[in-house]
Amino acid sequence: VLSGGDGAATLDALAAGADDVIDRGVSGEELRARMRVRLDRPPVPRRQLATDPVTGALTEGAFRTALDIEVERVARGGRPGTLAFVSFHELPALHAELGSRARDELLAQVVRLIKADGRKLDAVGVARSQLALLLPDTPPHGAQVRLERLMRKLHDRTYRVGRREVRLTPIIGHAGSLPDLASDTLLDRAWAALQH
């Protein structure tokens, strides 16, 4: 709580770690409302979020946790799964031209489409700064069929970015998990497939 509307004092308080700064003259009703909001929805640092609030994809750390769990499941005798990287030929040019906000807006639409097309146990996230898809309990042939269908859906759709409509050319590389395959090796194989 600060007295007066001094902008420098507000900036200093926020830099020192304050979550919110209010003027001493604020009404008791507004102060209670702010406190209720803080108690009902405590702020969480972005680095601790499991899901990116903009794109809806799992963060890199949360996706890595899901991948490790999947690799452990297969190692215990579960049926193989598939890890896929999804990239778009046009994305670097769109990012350079329109910026990261446009890229995130586009990726949010893609993530929604992938989630609607998939199963509840599938995970869409980020790995190696790239969109990744984890398909547990999906053998190679089933993954090939599903990913080809997904590729057609991603390609056939028109996306809105700001006032522009864009079409995307998806590039998908995938690898199947095996009982003796470590998470890093699975990531390397799927990454190599994407690059190829």
CSV table of C-alpha atoms in Angstrom, one decimal:
chain,number,residue,atom,x,y,z
A,1,VAL,CA,0.0,0.0,0.0
A,2,LEU,CA,1.5,3.3,-1.1
A,3,SER,CA,0.5,6.8,-0.3
A,4,GLY,CA,0.0,9.0,-3.4
A,5,GLY,CA,0.3,7.9,-7.0
A,6,ASP,CA,4.1,8.0,-7.3
A,7,GLY,CA,5.0,5.9,-10.4
A,8,ALA,CA,8.6,5.4,-9.3
A,9,ALA,CA,7.5,4.0,-5.9
A,10,THR,CA,5.1,1.6,-7.6
A,11,LEU,CA,7.9,0.4,-10.0
A,12,ASP,CA,10.3,0.0,-7.0
A,13,ALA,CA,7.7,-2.0,-5.1
A,14,LEU,CA,7.0,-4.3,-8.1
A,15,ALA,CA,10.7,-4.7,-8.7
A,16,ALA,CA,11.2,-5.7,-5.0
A,17,GLY,CA,8.7,-8.6,-5.5
A,18,ALA,CA,5.2,-7.1,-4.8
A,19,ASP,CA,2.4,-8.8,-6.6
A,20,ASP,CA,0.1,-5.8,-6.5
A,21,VAL,CA,0.4,-2.1,-5.5
A,22,ILE,CA,-2.5,0.0,-4.5
A,23,ASP,CA,-3.0,3.5,-3.3
A,24,ARG,CA,-3.5,4.1,0.4
A,25,GLY,CA,-6.8,5.9,-0.4
A,26,VAL,CA,-8.4,2.8,-1.9
A,27,SER,CA,-11.9,1.9,-0.5
A,28,GLY,CA,-12.2,-1.0,1.9
A,29,GLU,CA,-14.6,-2.7,-0.5
A,30,GLU,CA,-12.0,-2.7,-3.3
A,31,LEU,CA,-9.3,-3.9,-0.9
A,32,ARG,CA,-11.4,-6.8,0.2
A,33,ALA,CA,-12.2,-7.7,-3.4
A,34,ARG,CA,-8.5,-7.7,-4.3
A,35,MET,CA,-7.7,-9.9,-1.4
A,36,ARG,CA,-10.5,-12.3,-2.3
A,37,VAL,CA,-9.1,-12.6,-5.8
A,38,ARG,CA,-5.6,-13.3,-4.5
A,39,LEU,CA,-6.9,-16.0,-2.2
A,40,ASP,CA,-9.1,-17.6,-4.8
A,41,ARG,CA,-6.5,-17.4,-7.6
A,42,PRO,CA,-3.0,-17.2,-6.2
A,43,PRO,CA,-0.5,-16.1,-8.8
A,44,VAL,CA,1.8,-18.9,-10.1
A,45,PRO,CA,5.1,-18.0,-11.8
A,46,ARG,CA,5.0,-18.8,-15.5
A,47,ARG,CA,8.0,-21.2,-15.2
A,48,GLN,CA,5.9,-23.4,-12.8
A,49,LEU,CA,2.9,-23.7,-15.0
A,50,ALA,CA,2.2,-27.1,-16.6
A,51,THR,CA,0.3,-25.7,-19.5
A,52,ASP,CA,1.2,-22.6,-21.5
A,53,PRO,CA,-1.6,-20.1,-20.9
A,54,VAL,CA,-1.5,-18.8,-24.5
A,55,THR,CA,-1.1,-21.9,-26.7
A,56,GLY,CA,-2.7,-24.5,-24.4
A,57,ALA,CA,0.3,-26.9,-24.9
A,58,LEU,CA,2.2,-28.5,-22.1
A,59,THR,CA,5.3,-26.6,-21.1
A,60,GLU,CA,8.6,-28.2,-21.9
A,61,GLY,CA,9.1,-29.4,-18.3
A,62,ALA,CA,5.5,-30.8,-18.0
A,63,PHE,CA,5.9,-32.6,-21.4
A,64,ARG,CA,9.2,-34.1,-20.4
A,65,THR,CA,7.5,-35.4,-17.2
A,66,ALA,CA,4.7,-37.0,-19.4
A,67,LEU,CA,7.4,-38.5,-21.7
A,68,ASP,CA,9.4,-40.0,-18.8
A,69,ILE,CA,6.2,-41.5,-17.4
A,70,GLU,CA,5.4,-43.0,-20.8
A,71,VAL,CA,8.9,-44.4,-21.2
A,72,GLU,CA,8.7,-46.0,-17.8
A,73,ARG,CA,5.3,-47.5,-18.6
A,74,VAL,CA,6.7,-49.2,-21.7
A,75,ALA,CA,9.7,-50.4,-19.8
A,76,ARG,CA,7.4,-52.1,-17.3
A,77,GLY,CA,5.9,-54.1,-20.1
A,78,GLY,CA,3.2,-51.7,-21.5
A,79,ARG,CA,2.4,-51.6,-25.1
A,80,PRO,CA,4.6,-49.2,-27.2
A,81,GLY,CA,3.7,-45.6,-27.7
A,82,THR,CA,4.8,-43.0,-30.2
A,83,LEU,CA,6.5,-39.6,-29.9
A,84,ALA,CA,6.0,-37.1,-32.8
A,85,PHE,CA,7.4,-33.7,-33.5
A,86,VAL,CA,5.1,-31.3,-35.5
A,87,SER,CA,6.6,-28.4,-37.4
A,88,PHE,CA,5.3,-26.1,-40.1
A,89,HIS,CA,7.2,-24.9,-43.1
A,90,GLU,CA,5.7,-21.4,-43.0
A,91,LEU,CA,6.1,-20.8,-39.3
A,92,PRO,CA,9.6,-19.2,-39.3
A,93,ALA,CA,8.6,-16.7,-42.0
A,94,LEU,CA,5.4,-15.8,-40.2
A,95,HIS,CA,7.2,-15.4,-36.9
A,96,ALA,CA,9.8,-13.1,-38.6
A,97,GLU,CA,7.1,-11.1,-40.3
A,98,LEU,CA,4.4,-10.9,-37.6
A,99,GLY,CA,6.2,-11.7,-34.3
A,100,SER,CA,5.9,-14.1,-31.5
A,101,ARG,CA,2.3,-13.1,-30.6
A,102,ALA,CA,1.1,-14.1,-34.1
A,103,ARG,CA,3.1,-17.4,-33.8
A,104,ASP,CA,1.5,-18.2,-30.4
A,105,GLU,CA,-1.9,-17.3,-31.7
A,106,LEU,CA,-1.4,-19.7,-34.6
A,107,LEU,CA,0.0,-22.5,-32.4
A,108,ALA,CA,-3.0,-22.1,-30.1
A,109,GLN,CA,-5.3,-22.9,-33.0
A,110,VAL,CA,-3.1,-25.9,-34.0
A,111,VAL,CA,-3.0,-27.2,-30.4
A,112,ARG,CA,-6.9,-27.0,-30.2
A,113,LEU,CA,-7.2,-28.9,-33.4
A,114,ILE,CA,-4.7,-31.6,-32.3
A,115,LYS,CA,-6.5,-32.0,-29.0
A,116,ALA,CA,-9.9,-32.3,-30.6
A,117,ASP,CA,-8.5,-34.9,-33.0
A,118,GLY,CA,-6.7,-37.0,-30.3
A,119,ARG,CA,-7.6,-39.1,-27.3
A,120,LYS,CA,-7.7,-38.0,-23.7
A,121,LEU,CA,-4.5,-39.8,-22.9
A,122,ASP,CA,-2.5,-38.1,-25.7
A,123,ALA,CA,-0.3,-35.1,-24.7
A,124,VAL,CA,0.5,-32.1,-26.8
A,125,GLY,CA,3.4,-30.0,-25.6
A,126,VAL,CA,6.7,-28.5,-26.3
A,127,ALA,CA,10.0,-30.3,-26.6
A,128,ARG,CA,13.2,-28.9,-28.0
A,129,SER,CA,11.3,-25.6,-28.6
A,130,GLN,CA,9.1,-27.5,-31.1
A,131,LEU,CA,5.5,-28.7,-30.9
A,132,ALA,CA,5.5,-32.4,-29.8
A,133,LEU,CA,2.8,-35.0,-29.5
A,134,LEU,CA,2.9,-38.0,-27.2
A,135,LEU,CA,0.7,-41.0,-28.2
A,136,PRO,CA,0.7,-43.6,-25.4
A,137,ASP,CA,-0.3,-47.1,-26.3
A,138,THR,CA,0.0,-46.4,-30.0
A,139,PRO,CA,2.1,-48.8,-32.0
A,140,PRO,CA,4.0,-47.6,-35.2
A,141,HIS,CA,1.3,-48.6,-37.7
A,142,GLY,CA,-1.5,-47.0,-35.7
A,143,ALA,CA,0.6,-43.9,-35.2
A,144,GLN,CA,1.3,-43.6,-38.9
A,145,VAL,CA,-2.4,-43.8,-39.7
A,146,ARG,CA,-3.3,-41.2,-37.0
A,147,LEU,CA,-0.5,-38.8,-37.9
A,148,GLU,CA,-1.3,-38.9,-41.6
A,149,ARG,CA,-4.9,-38.1,-40.9
A,150,LEU,CA,-3.7,-35.3,-38.5
A,151,MET,CA,-1.4,-34.0,-41.2
A,152,ARG,CA,-4.3,-33.7,-43.7
A,153,LYS,CA,-6.5,-31.9,-41.2
A,154,LEU,CA,-3.7,-29.5,-40.3
A,155,HIS,CA,-3.0,-28.9,-44.0
A,156,ASP,CA,-6.6,-28.5,-45.2
A,157,ARG,CA,-7.5,-25.9,-42.6
A,158,THR,CA,-7.2,-22.1,-43.0
A,159,TYR,CA,-5.9,-20.3,-39.9
A,160,ARG,CA,-6.5,-16.7,-38.9
A,161,VAL,CA,-3.6,-14.7,-37.6
A,162,GLY,CA,-4.6,-11.2,-36.9
A,163,ARG,CA,-6.4,-10.1,-40.1
A,164,ARG,CA,-4.6,-12.6,-42.3
A,165,GLU,CA,-5.7,-16.0,-43.3
A,166,VAL,CA,-2.8,-18.5,-43.7
A,167,ARG,CA,-2.4,-22.1,-44.8
A,168,LEU,CA,0.2,-24.4,-43.2
A,169,THR,CA,2.4,-27.2,-44.5
A,170,PRO,CA,2.9,-29.6,-41.6
A,171,ILE,CA,6.1,-31.6,-41.2
A,172,ILE,CA,5.8,-34.5,-38.8
A,173,GLY,CA,8.6,-36.9,-37.7
A,174,HIS,CA,7.9,-39.7,-35.2
A,175,ALA,CA,9.5,-42.6,-33.4
A,176,GLY,CA,8.1,-45.5,-31.5
A,177,SER,CA,9.0,-46.3,-27.9
A,178,LEU,CA,10.6,-49.6,-27.0
A,179,PRO,CA,11.1,-51.2,-23.6
A,180,ASP,CA,14.8,-50.5,-23.5
A,181,LEU,CA,14.7,-47.0,-25.0
A,182,ALA,CA,15.5,-44.0,-22.8
A,183,SER,CA,13.6,-40.7,-23.1
A,184,ASP,CA,16.6,-38.8,-24.6
A,185,THR,CA,17.1,-41.5,-27.2
A,186,LEU,CA,13.4,-41.4,-28.1
A,187,LEU,CA,13.5,-37.7,-28.4
A,188,ASP,CA,16.7,-38.0,-30.6
A,189,ARG,CA,15.0,-40.5,-32.9
A,190,ALA,CA,11.8,-38.4,-33.3
A,191,TRP,CA,13.9,-35.3,-33.9
A,192,ALA,CA,16.0,-37.1,-36.6
A,193,ALA,CA,12.8,-38.2,-38.3
A,194,LEU,CA,11.5,-34.6,-38.3
A,195,GLN,CA,14.8,-33.3,-39.8
A,196,HIS,CA,14.8,-36.1,-42.4
